[in-house]
Short mmCIF file of C-alpha atoms and ligand atoms in Angstrom, two decimals:
data_model
loop_
_atom_site.label_atom_id
_atom_site.label_comp_id
_atom_site.label_asym_id
_atom_site.label_seq_id
_atom_site.Cartn_x
_atom_site.Cartn_y
_atom_site.Cartn_z
CA MET A 1229 0.17 -0.22 0.11
CA LYS A 1230 1.03 3.97 -0.82
CA TYR A 1231 -0.16 6.13 1.17
CA ASP A 1232 0.99 10.51 -0.37
CA VAL A 1233 2.58 10.50 3.64
CA ILE A 1234 3.33 9.48 6.36
CA ILE A 1235 4.16 10.53 9.29
CA ILE A 1236 5.48 8.46 11.90
CA GLY A 1237 5.01 9.40 15.73
CA GLY A 1238 1.74 10.49 17.47
CA GLY A 1239 3.16 12.90 19.82
CA PRO A 1240 2.20 16.75 19.45
CA SER A 1241 3.65 17.32 16.50
CA GLY A 1242 3.08 14.50 14.34
CA LEU A 1243 -0.81 14.45 15.43
CA MET A 1244 -0.71 17.77 14.65
CA ALA A 1245 1.50 16.96 10.96
CA SER A 1246 -1.47 14.16 10.59
CA ILE A 1247 -4.03 17.41 10.68
CA ALA A 1248 -2.40 19.33 8.14
CA ALA A 1249 -1.62 16.69 6.21
CA GLY A 1250 -4.87 15.52 5.34
CA GLU A 1251 -6.22 18.85 5.19
CA LYS A 1252 -4.15 19.24 2.36
CA GLY A 1253 -5.96 15.93 0.86
CA ALA A 1254 -3.01 14.12 1.24
CA ASN A 1255 -4.06 10.13 1.81
CA VAL A 1256 -1.85 9.79 5.33
CA LEU A 1257 -0.77 6.99 7.42
CA LEU A 1258 -0.15 7.59 11.20
CA VAL A 1259 2.02 5.17 13.43
CA ASP A 1260 2.81 4.55 16.72
CA LYS A 1261 4.98 2.04 18.43
CA GLY A 1262 2.48 2.94 21.37
CA GLU A 1263 -0.16 1.47 23.11
CA LYS A 1264 -2.39 4.97 23.54
CA LEU A 1265 -1.58 8.01 20.96
CA GLY A 1266 -0.67 11.80 22.56
CA ARG A 1267 0.38 10.39 25.80
CA LYS A 1268 3.38 12.99 26.52
CA LEU A 1269 1.31 15.75 25.53
CA ALA A 1270 -0.79 14.05 28.50
CA ILE A 1271 0.95 14.18 31.24
CA SER A 1272 2.04 17.88 29.87
CA GLY A 1273 1.62 21.33 31.95
CA GLY A 1274 0.69 18.86 34.85
CA GLY A 1275 -1.36 16.86 33.66
CA ARG A 1276 -3.85 19.59 32.32
CA CYS A 1277 -2.20 19.92 28.98
CA ASN A 1278 0.02 23.35 28.32
CA VAL A 1279 -1.52 23.72 25.23
CA THR A 1280 0.00 26.54 24.09
CA ASN A 1281 0.78 30.32 25.63
CA ARG A 1282 -0.61 33.19 24.61
CA LEU A 1283 2.18 35.67 25.37
CA SER A 1284 4.38 37.71 22.25
CA ILE A 1285 6.15 35.81 19.41
CA ASP A 1286 8.87 37.80 20.47
CA GLU A 1287 8.35 36.11 24.02
CA ILE A 1288 8.02 33.25 22.95
CA ILE A 1289 11.27 32.87 21.08
CA LYS A 1290 12.25 33.65 23.68
CA HIS A 1291 11.32 31.02 26.03
CA ILE A 1292 12.82 28.98 23.79
CA PRO A 1293 15.92 29.23 24.05
CA GLY A 1294 17.75 26.40 21.86
CA ASN A 1295 17.22 28.07 18.85
CA GLY A 1296 14.06 29.18 19.50
CA ARG A 1297 14.80 32.07 16.39
CA PHE A 1298 14.71 28.96 13.92
CA LEU A 1299 11.00 29.35 15.06
CA TYR A 1300 9.89 32.79 13.49
CA SER A 1301 9.67 31.85 10.25
CA ALA A 1302 7.56 29.29 11.19
CA PHE A 1303 5.10 31.67 12.97
CA SER A 1304 4.70 34.16 10.07
CA GLU A 1305 2.68 30.80 8.77
CA PHE A 1306 1.58 29.41 11.81
CA ASN A 1307 0.94 30.16 15.48
CA ASN A 1308 0.27 30.93 18.82
CA GLU A 1309 -2.87 32.18 18.32
CA ASP A 1310 -3.95 29.79 15.10
CA ILE A 1311 -2.46 27.31 17.90
CA ILE A 1312 -5.58 28.90 19.37
CA ASN A 1313 -7.55 28.73 17.45
CA PHE A 1314 -7.95 25.46 15.61
CA PHE A 1315 -8.33 24.30 18.90
CA GLU A 1316 -11.83 26.40 19.15
CA LYS A 1317 -12.93 25.82 16.36
CA LEU A 1318 -12.39 21.72 17.84
CA GLY A 1319 -14.16 22.89 19.87
CA VAL A 1320 -11.46 22.74 22.77
CA GLU A 1321 -12.83 25.68 24.93
CA LEU A 1322 -9.38 27.03 26.12
CA LYS A 1323 -8.26 29.28 29.42
CA GLU A 1324 -5.11 32.03 29.73
CA GLU A 1325 -3.40 31.44 32.81
CA ASP A 1326 -0.12 33.06 34.68
CA HIS A 1327 2.11 33.42 32.54
CA GLY A 1328 0.44 33.38 29.33
CA ARG A 1329 -0.10 29.36 30.14
CA MET A 1330 -3.35 28.34 27.96
CA PHE A 1331 -5.42 25.01 28.61
CA PRO A 1332 -7.89 22.81 28.61
CA VAL A 1333 -11.49 25.07 30.70
CA ASN A 1334 -11.98 21.55 31.57
CA ASN A 1335 -8.29 20.98 32.30
CA SER A 1336 -8.55 17.58 30.49
CA ALA A 1337 -5.83 16.59 28.77
CA GLN A 1338 -7.33 13.56 26.98
CA SER A 1339 -10.36 15.89 25.78
CA VAL A 1340 -7.19 17.92 24.04
CA VAL A 1341 -6.41 14.49 22.90
CA ASP A 1342 -9.31 13.68 21.92
CA ALA A 1343 -9.87 16.53 19.88
CA LEU A 1344 -7.28 15.89 18.14
CA LEU A 1345 -8.35 11.86 17.16
CA GLU A 1346 -11.37 13.13 15.56
CA ARG A 1347 -10.07 15.84 13.98
CA MET A 1348 -7.88 13.16 12.22
CA ASN A 1349 -10.97 10.41 12.43
CA SER A 1350 -13.33 13.42 10.38
CA LEU A 1351 -10.55 13.40 8.34
CA LYS A 1352 -10.09 9.32 7.29
CA ILE A 1353 -6.76 8.85 8.87
CA THR A 1354 -5.26 5.31 8.37
CA ILE A 1355 -3.72 5.47 12.46
CA TYR A 1356 -1.01 1.95 13.54
CA LYS A 1357 -0.89 2.07 17.04
CA ASN A 1358 1.33 -0.72 18.09
CA SER A 1359 3.33 0.15 14.71
CA PRO A 1360 7.11 0.38 15.97
CA VAL A 1361 9.07 2.14 13.07
CA ALA A 1362 12.40 0.11 12.32
CA GLU A 1363 14.02 3.22 9.78
CA VAL A 1364 13.16 4.83 7.37
CA LEU A 1365 13.33 4.31 3.45
CA TYR A 1366 15.32 6.60 1.58
CA GLU A 1367 15.73 5.37 -2.42
CA ASN A 1368 17.57 6.93 -5.38
CA ASP A 1369 18.49 9.79 -2.91
CA LYS A 1370 14.28 9.85 -2.43
CA THR A 1371 12.99 8.74 0.60
CA ALA A 1372 10.55 5.98 -0.79
CA GLY A 1373 8.48 4.93 3.36
CA VAL A 1374 8.19 2.85 6.35
CA LEU A 1375 9.91 -0.27 7.38
CA LEU A 1376 8.15 -1.47 10.58
CA LYS A 1377 9.78 -3.47 13.29
CA ASP A 1378 7.44 -6.52 11.93
CA GLY A 1379 9.28 -6.04 8.41
CA GLN A 1380 6.52 -4.58 6.93
CA THR A 1381 6.69 -1.81 4.20
CA PHE A 1382 4.66 1.29 4.00
CA LYS A 1383 5.80 3.21 0.83
CA ALA A 1384 5.18 7.12 0.30
CA GLY A 1385 6.38 9.60 -1.17
CA SER A 1386 7.10 12.12 1.89
CA VAL A 1387 7.40 10.69 5.91
CA VAL A 1388 7.32 13.21 8.69
CA VAL A 1389 9.89 11.78 11.58
CA ALA A 1390 7.67 13.34 14.72
CA VAL A 1391 9.19 10.67 16.94
CA GLY A 1392 10.35 13.24 20.21
CA GLY A 1393 13.32 13.14 21.72
CA LYS A 1394 14.90 10.64 24.69
CA SER A 1395 12.93 11.83 27.79
CA VAL A 1396 10.05 9.77 29.74
CA PRO A 1397 10.89 6.90 27.60
CA GLN A 1398 8.05 5.46 29.40
CA THR A 1399 5.74 7.80 26.61
CA GLY A 1400 7.53 6.21 23.39
CA SER A 1401 10.35 9.12 22.95
CA THR A 1402 13.22 6.82 23.06
CA GLY A 1403 15.94 8.44 20.39
CA ASP A 1404 14.67 6.19 17.79
CA GLY A 1405 14.39 8.98 15.42
CA TYR A 1406 18.51 10.70 15.78
CA ALA A 1407 20.16 6.66 13.42
CA TRP A 1408 16.72 7.63 10.56
CA ALA A 1409 17.82 11.50 10.30
CA LYS A 1410 21.98 10.40 10.26
CA LYS A 1411 21.19 8.28 7.79
CA ALA A 1412 20.00 10.69 5.34
CA GLY A 1413 23.27 12.65 6.31
CA HIS A 1414 21.76 15.39 8.75
CA THR A 1415 23.85 15.88 11.50
CA ILE A 1416 22.36 15.38 15.79
CA THR A 1417 23.65 17.99 17.86
CA GLU A 1418 24.92 17.06 21.04
CA LEU A 1419 21.88 15.75 22.91
CA PHE A 1420 21.98 16.36 26.87
CA PRO A 1421 18.70 16.70 29.42
CA THR A 1422 16.47 20.56 29.70
CA GLU A 1423 13.86 21.27 32.30
CA VAL A 1424 15.44 18.74 34.92
CA PRO A 1425 16.08 19.14 38.15
CA VAL A 1426 19.38 19.44 39.73
CA THR A 1427 21.87 17.69 42.02
CA SER A 1428 24.08 18.89 44.13
CA ASN A 1429 26.40 16.94 47.15
CA GLU A 1430 26.24 19.89 50.29
CA PRO A 1431 25.55 19.25 53.38
CA PHE A 1432 22.96 20.71 54.04
CA ILE A 1433 21.29 18.42 50.99
CA LYS A 1434 22.86 15.72 52.57
CA ASP A 1435 21.78 15.97 55.76
CA LYS A 1436 18.28 16.56 55.02
CA SER A 1437 18.25 19.27 56.49
CA LEU A 1438 15.83 21.95 53.83
CA GLN A 1439 14.42 19.34 52.38
CA GLY A 1440 10.96 20.40 50.89
CA LEU A 1441 11.43 23.26 51.60
CA ALA A 1442 9.86 25.73 49.29
CA LEU A 1443 11.60 29.36 48.29
CA ARG A 1444 8.61 31.99 46.20
CA ASP A 1445 9.97 34.36 44.17
CA VAL A 1446 13.38 33.94 44.34
CA ALA A 1447 15.69 34.59 41.85
CA LEU A 1448 18.25 32.04 40.67
CA SER A 1449 21.59 32.55 38.87
CA VAL A 1450 23.57 29.99 37.40
CA LEU A 1451 27.80 31.37 37.71
CA ASN A 1452 30.22 31.00 35.76
CA VAL A 1453 33.83 30.44 37.13
CA LYS A 1454 34.22 33.95 37.18
CA GLY A 1455 31.07 34.53 39.30
CA LYS A 1456 29.02 35.65 37.08
CA PRO A 1457 25.61 35.02 35.88
CA LEU A 1458 25.08 33.70 33.73
CA ILE A 1459 21.33 33.29 33.69
CA THR A 1460 19.23 34.43 36.30
CA HIS A 1461 15.14 33.63 36.63
CA ARG A 1462 12.78 34.87 39.03
CA MET A 1463 9.95 32.10 39.96
CA ASP A 1464 9.45 28.82 43.21
CA MET A 1465 12.25 26.88 43.94
CA LEU A 1466 11.99 23.62 46.42
CA PHE A 1467 14.95 22.03 48.42
CA THR A 1468 14.51 18.23 47.68
CA HIS A 1469 17.41 15.24 48.94
CA PHE A 1470 18.64 15.27 46.15
CA GLY A 1471 19.44 19.03 45.24
CA ILE A 1472 16.96 21.23 43.81
CA SER A 1473 13.99 21.71 41.96
CA GLY A 1474 10.72 23.56 40.75
CA PRO A 1475 10.19 25.86 37.86
CA ALA A 1476 13.34 28.01 37.89
CA VAL A 1477 15.54 25.59 39.06
CA LEU A 1478 13.88 24.41 35.90
CA ARG A 1479 14.92 26.99 33.94
CA CYS A 1480 18.07 26.97 35.04
CA SER A 1481 19.42 23.12 34.55
CA GLN A 1482 20.59 23.94 31.47
CA PHE A 1483 22.33 25.75 32.45
CA VAL A 1484 24.00 24.03 34.71
CA VAL A 1485 24.80 21.28 31.96
CA LYS A 1486 26.25 23.47 29.66
CA GLU A 1487 28.22 25.02 32.68
CA LEU A 1488 29.55 22.18 33.93
CA LYS A 1489 31.26 21.57 30.70
CA LYS A 1490 32.62 24.27 29.26
CA ALA A 1491 34.56 24.67 33.09
CA ASN A 1492 35.08 20.77 32.21
CA SER A 1493 34.53 20.85 36.08
CA GLN A 1494 32.94 18.45 38.90
CA THR A 1495 30.56 21.38 40.47
CA VAL A 1496 29.30 24.51 38.99
CA THR A 1497 27.94 27.24 41.18
CA MET A 1498 24.54 29.09 41.87
CA LYS A 1499 22.71 32.08 43.75
CA ILE A 1500 19.85 32.00 45.74
CA ASP A 1501 18.22 35.77 45.66
CA ALA A 1502 15.58 35.63 48.89
CA LEU A 1503 14.68 38.81 48.46
CA PRO A 1504 14.47 40.55 44.79
CA ASP A 1505 12.37 43.33 45.07
CA ALA A 1506 15.84 45.43 47.45
CA ASN A 1507 19.20 45.88 47.26
CA LYS A 1508 21.85 45.03 50.33
CA GLU A 1509 21.60 47.61 52.25
CA GLU A 1510 18.16 48.16 51.93
CA VAL A 1511 18.55 44.39 53.41
CA PHE A 1512 20.64 45.13 55.91
CA GLN A 1513 18.62 48.37 57.49
CA ASP A 1514 15.64 46.37 57.09
CA VAL A 1515 16.77 43.99 60.06
CA ILE A 1516 18.25 46.25 61.44
CA LYS A 1517 14.81 48.16 62.43
CA LEU A 1518 13.50 44.28 62.49
CA LEU A 1519 16.14 43.63 65.76
CA LYS A 1520 15.33 46.81 67.31
CA GLU A 1521 11.60 46.47 68.16
CA ASP A 1522 12.01 44.81 70.63
CA PRO A 1523 15.58 44.31 71.41
CA LYS A 1524 14.57 41.38 74.33
CA LYS A 1525 13.34 39.64 71.74
CA ALA A 1526 15.39 36.49 70.52
CA VAL A 1527 16.48 37.05 67.31
CA LYS A 1528 14.64 34.23 65.50
CA ASN A 1529 10.87 35.71 67.17
CA SER A 1530 11.58 40.08 66.18
CA LEU A 1531 12.95 38.52 62.28
CA LYS A 1532 9.32 35.30 61.39
CA GLY A 1533 8.38 36.47 58.61
CA LEU A 1534 11.33 38.07 56.96
CA LEU A 1535 11.76 34.47 55.01
CA PRO A 1536 10.49 30.92 55.62
CA GLU A 1537 10.81 29.79 58.63
CA ARG A 1538 13.05 26.96 57.63
CA TYR A 1539 15.39 29.44 55.66
CA LEU A 1540 15.33 32.29 57.84
CA HIS A 1541 16.69 29.82 60.66
CA PHE A 1542 19.63 28.55 58.28
CA LEU A 1543 20.87 31.28 57.37
CA LEU A 1544 20.53 32.56 60.42
CA GLU A 1545 23.14 29.34 61.28
CA LYS A 1546 25.59 30.09 58.63
CA SER A 1547 26.20 34.17 59.87
CA GLY A 1548 27.00 32.40 62.69
CA ILE A 1549 23.77 33.75 65.10
CA ASP A 1550 22.41 32.65 67.69
CA LEU A 1551 18.73 31.59 67.04
CA GLN A 1552 18.07 33.02 71.37
CA GLU A 1553 19.66 35.41 71.08
CA GLN A 1554 18.61 38.97 71.73
CA SER A 1555 17.80 41.32 69.44
CA GLY A 1556 19.37 43.95 70.28
CA HIS A 1557 23.02 41.93 71.31
CA LEU A 1558 23.44 41.43 67.89
CA ALA A 1559 26.51 42.56 66.12
CA HIS A 1560 25.92 44.76 63.25
CA GLU A 1561 28.83 42.56 61.00
CA LYS A 1562 26.64 39.23 61.61
CA VAL A 1563 23.76 41.41 60.45
CA ARG A 1564 25.58 42.17 57.39
CA ARG A 1565 26.60 38.72 56.85
CA PHE A 1566 23.06 37.14 57.08
CA ALA A 1567 21.52 40.29 55.17
CA GLU A 1568 24.32 38.83 52.42
CA LEU A 1569 23.66 35.95 52.23
CA CYS A 1570 19.72 36.88 51.96
CA LYS A 1571 20.97 38.29 49.26
CA ASP A 1572 23.83 35.69 47.84
CA PHE A 1573 23.45 32.53 49.70
CA GLN A 1574 25.76 30.22 46.92
CA PHE A 1575 26.62 26.35 46.65
CA THR A 1576 26.92 24.18 44.29
CA VAL A 1577 25.97 21.76 42.35
CA THR A 1578 27.24 19.13 40.20
CA GLY A 1579 24.61 18.24 37.11
CA THR A 1580 21.51 17.59 36.53
CA HIS A 1581 18.36 14.13 37.21
CA SER A 1582 19.92 11.71 33.65
CA ILE A 1583 18.27 12.79 29.81
CA GLU A 1584 15.84 10.01 30.83
CA LYS A 1585 14.75 11.73 33.83
CA ALA A 1586 14.39 15.35 31.93
CA PHE A 1587 11.29 16.78 30.65
CA VAL A 1588 12.80 17.68 27.37
CA THR A 1589 15.83 16.55 24.83
CA GLY A 1590 18.45 19.71 24.25
CA GLY A 1591 20.01 19.57 20.92
CA GLY A 1592 19.15 17.15 17.63
CA VAL A 1593 18.57 17.26 14.43
CA SER A 1594 20.32 20.45 13.20
CA VAL A 1595 18.15 23.24 12.36
CA LYS A 1596 21.06 24.24 10.23
CA GLU A 1597 19.80 21.92 7.63
CA ILE A 1598 15.83 22.11 8.05
CA HIS A 1599 14.00 24.23 5.52
CA PRO A 1600 12.02 26.52 8.81
CA LYS A 1601 9.69 27.38 6.10
CA GLU A 1602 8.95 23.56 5.35
CA MET A 1603 10.15 21.36 8.22
CA GLY A 1604 11.39 18.84 5.35
CA SER A 1605 15.51 18.28 4.89
CA LYS A 1606 17.51 20.18 3.03
CA LEU A 1607 19.99 16.89 2.40
CA MET A 1608 17.88 14.39 1.66
CA PRO A 1609 13.78 14.76 -0.69
CA GLY A 1610 10.47 14.29 0.67
CA LEU A 1611 11.39 14.19 4.01
CA TYR A 1612 10.65 16.47 6.55
CA PHE A 1613 11.25 16.55 10.71
CA CYS A 1614 8.57 18.69 13.75
CA GLY A 1615 8.78 18.18 17.16
CA GLU A 1616 11.58 17.32 19.65
CA ILE A 1617 13.42 15.78 17.32
CA LEU A 1618 15.11 19.01 16.21
CA ASP A 1619 17.45 20.57 18.60
CA ILE A 1620 14.97 23.77 19.96
CA HIS A 1621 13.89 23.41 23.99
CA GLY A 1622 11.50 25.74 25.42
CA TYR A 1623 11.22 26.18 28.99
CA THR A 1624 8.08 24.30 30.53
CA GLY A 1625 5.30 26.47 30.28
CA GLY A 1626 4.22 25.26 26.51
CA TYR A 1627 6.31 26.73 24.40
CA ASN A 1628 7.61 23.02 23.66
CA ILE A 1629 5.01 22.13 22.76
CA THR A 1630 4.33 25.76 21.14
CA SER A 1631 6.84 24.24 18.77
CA ALA A 1632 5.77 20.76 18.99
CA LEU A 1633 2.22 21.84 16.92
CA VAL A 1634 3.68 24.56 14.95
CA THR A 1635 6.54 22.73 13.38
CA GLY A 1636 3.97 19.53 12.48
CA ARG A 1637 1.78 22.19 11.45
CA LEU A 1638 4.05 22.47 8.44
CA ALA A 1639 6.35 19.82 8.12
CA GLY A 1640 2.81 17.88 7.89
CA MET A 1641 1.30 20.50 5.32
CA ASN A 1642 4.72 20.61 3.48
CA ALA A 1643 5.00 17.08 2.92
CA ALA A 1644 1.29 16.47 1.66
CA LEU A 1645 2.45 18.99 -0.82
CA TYR A 1646 5.46 18.01 -2.45
CA ALA A 1647 4.48 14.02 -2.05
CA LYS A 1648 1.33 15.08 -4.39
CA GLY A 1649 4.03 16.99 -6.76
CA HIS A 1650 5.59 14.74 -7.23
CA SER A 1651 3.41 11.02 -7.74
C1 LIG B 1266 6.00 15.03 31.95
C2 LIG B 1266 5.77 16.54 31.38
C3 LIG B 1266 5.55 17.02 31.75
C4 LIG B 1266 5.76 18.23 30.26
N1 LIG B 1266 5.10 19.67 30.25
C5 LIG B 1266 5.47 20.15 29.26
C6 LIG B 1266 5.12 21.88 29.43
O1 LIG B 1266 3.89 22.30 30.76
N2 LIG B 1266 4.42 22.98 28.37
C7 LIG B 1266 5.93 22.32 27.53
O2 LIG B 1266 6.28 23.07 27.08
N3 LIG B 1266 5.89 21.42 27.45
C8 LIG B 1266 6.11 20.36 28.17
N4 LIG B 1266 6.44 19.16 28.53
C9 LIG B 1266 7.67 18.66 26.74
C10 LIG B 1266 6.62 18.98 25.96
O3 LIG B 1266 5.72 17.73 26.01
C11 LIG B 1266 6.95 17.64 24.77
O4 LIG B 1266 8.66 18.49 24.12
C12 LIG B 1266 6.53 17.73 23.29
O5 LIG B 1266 5.77 15.81 24.44
C13 LIG B 1266 7.52 16.63 21.83
O6 LIG B 1266 5.81 16.37 21.54
P1 LIG B 1266 6.31 15.43 19.50
O7 LIG B 1266 5.46 15.55 19.01
O8 LIG B 1266 7.75 16.18 19.48
O9 LIG B 1266 7.02 14.33 21.28
P2 LIG B 1266 6.21 12.84 21.34
O10 LIG B 1266 5.88 13.79 22.61
O11 LIG B 1266 7.15 12.46 22.86
O12 LIG B 1266 5.56 12.38 20.56
C14 LIG B 1266 6.37 10.80 20.26
C15 LIG B 1266 5.77 9.99 20.21
O13 LIG B 1266 6.80 9.36 18.98
C16 LIG B 1266 6.78 7.86 18.98
N5 LIG B 1266 7.57 6.95 18.63
C17 LIG B 1266 8.25 6.82 18.99
N6 LIG B 1266 9.70 5.94 18.24
C18 LIG B 1266 8.80 5.70 17.85
C19 LIG B 1266 8.70 4.68 16.16
N7 LIG B 1266 10.53 4.32 16.15
N8 LIG B 1266 7.92 4.19 16.01
C20 LIG B 1266 6.64 4.08 15.83
N9 LIG B 1266 6.57 5.31 17.03
C21 LIG B 1266 7.40 5.51 17.37
C22 LIG B 1266 6.29 8.15 20.73
O14 LIG B 1266 5.67 6.71 20.88
C23 LIG B 1266 5.48 9.28 21.24
O15 LIG B 1266 4.27 9.08 20.82
C24 LIG B 1266 6.32 18.15 28.69
C25 LIG B 1266 7.57 16.97 29.54
C26 LIG B 1266 6.76 15.78 29.88
C27 LIG B 1266 6.99 14.31 29.12
#
């Protein structure tokens, strides 16, 4: 059986690609190795499916630190607002939450996946589940079809590779596509974990003294060897039994990975500014004022509410301050040290969890070898890529899914046009 277009992978990019190809009138086959389609999509955004983000295109690009700029041309064809219209037309009402994140009103990830599947059904797209692809076939320097692991071969005018990265392999994304891309001559840039918790061997991590403590709205930075911040993210973070996690940490994680490599070191330094709205002097003066209010009170009581209690006690102890000491007796240099630590608590981290445990895979098929408006290979006619297999990675918050849906849309549409033009 020959199809116009074969899509490999039923994640957001592949589902969207199949719909775009179907809407162009192509005869489409979508194959996925799993029993269910859209498994990762269904667990994204805390299980509510963060379908896209409503910030401006420039902001979206900024939130895609891995080759976001490559998407400018794609966004001129299909962008986040088009995604919103697309889902609303399918009957999925969306709502905007913090930081522009868009979710289905009913908070049901499955309703998003179901709407995509219904649309595929109405376009009569053939779906093969439980059908792992072993290879993409190339003949006479053109894409020719796919070979399934069970030995079946399907011919096609074009093939869209939408198999995702290597993260969370239990959702089906096991990095199968890189070998097929390489065979077509593509460069795979180095793969690395991003949006991933960070590990640390600091004594306060090892002894679990801060485990479970969440810090709200802090400025977390990754420092280079000279002590200068490479990146700062102001969000929440969490101390865990292995290191740190939470939104600010996930966003900083790729900079930890890169700096470890660049500095060729076992550790990288990070810093927490727990009071980012005030400078050091202001913090110092505020603390002095609080201590003076009731000089007989124990320090820990005078400063209650300045920081979450466990963190307050931790920093007081680090400053050499006895928690029970009378506020009026505290030496100014100790208060200065404490104010400094509130603004600049530095600690070392050793790396991150593995790529398999990361939310997102960094690196992938080099975007230099992909036509930015079509998602077609510059090296192999009839071959298209979309989604996380590409060397594009964003922060969590709907940016990766936006990239997957936009690149999927273009890949599917152009794969259909190519196949029909060459049949
Ligand atoms: C827990 C979690 C939360 C996340 N939250 C967010 C978030 O809030 N915002 C955000 O932007 N991103 C988030 N992401 C990332 C986002 O979900 C992914 O970037 C996105 O799903 C990638 O889409 P994709 O279509 O490229 O690949 P995937 O969704 O990985 O889909 C790939 C598909 O290909 C199939 N496949 C693989 N190999 C083969 C093969 N050999 N043969 C046949 N089929 C194959 C797989 O079975 C799978 O169905 C999250 C990820 C995780 C794990």
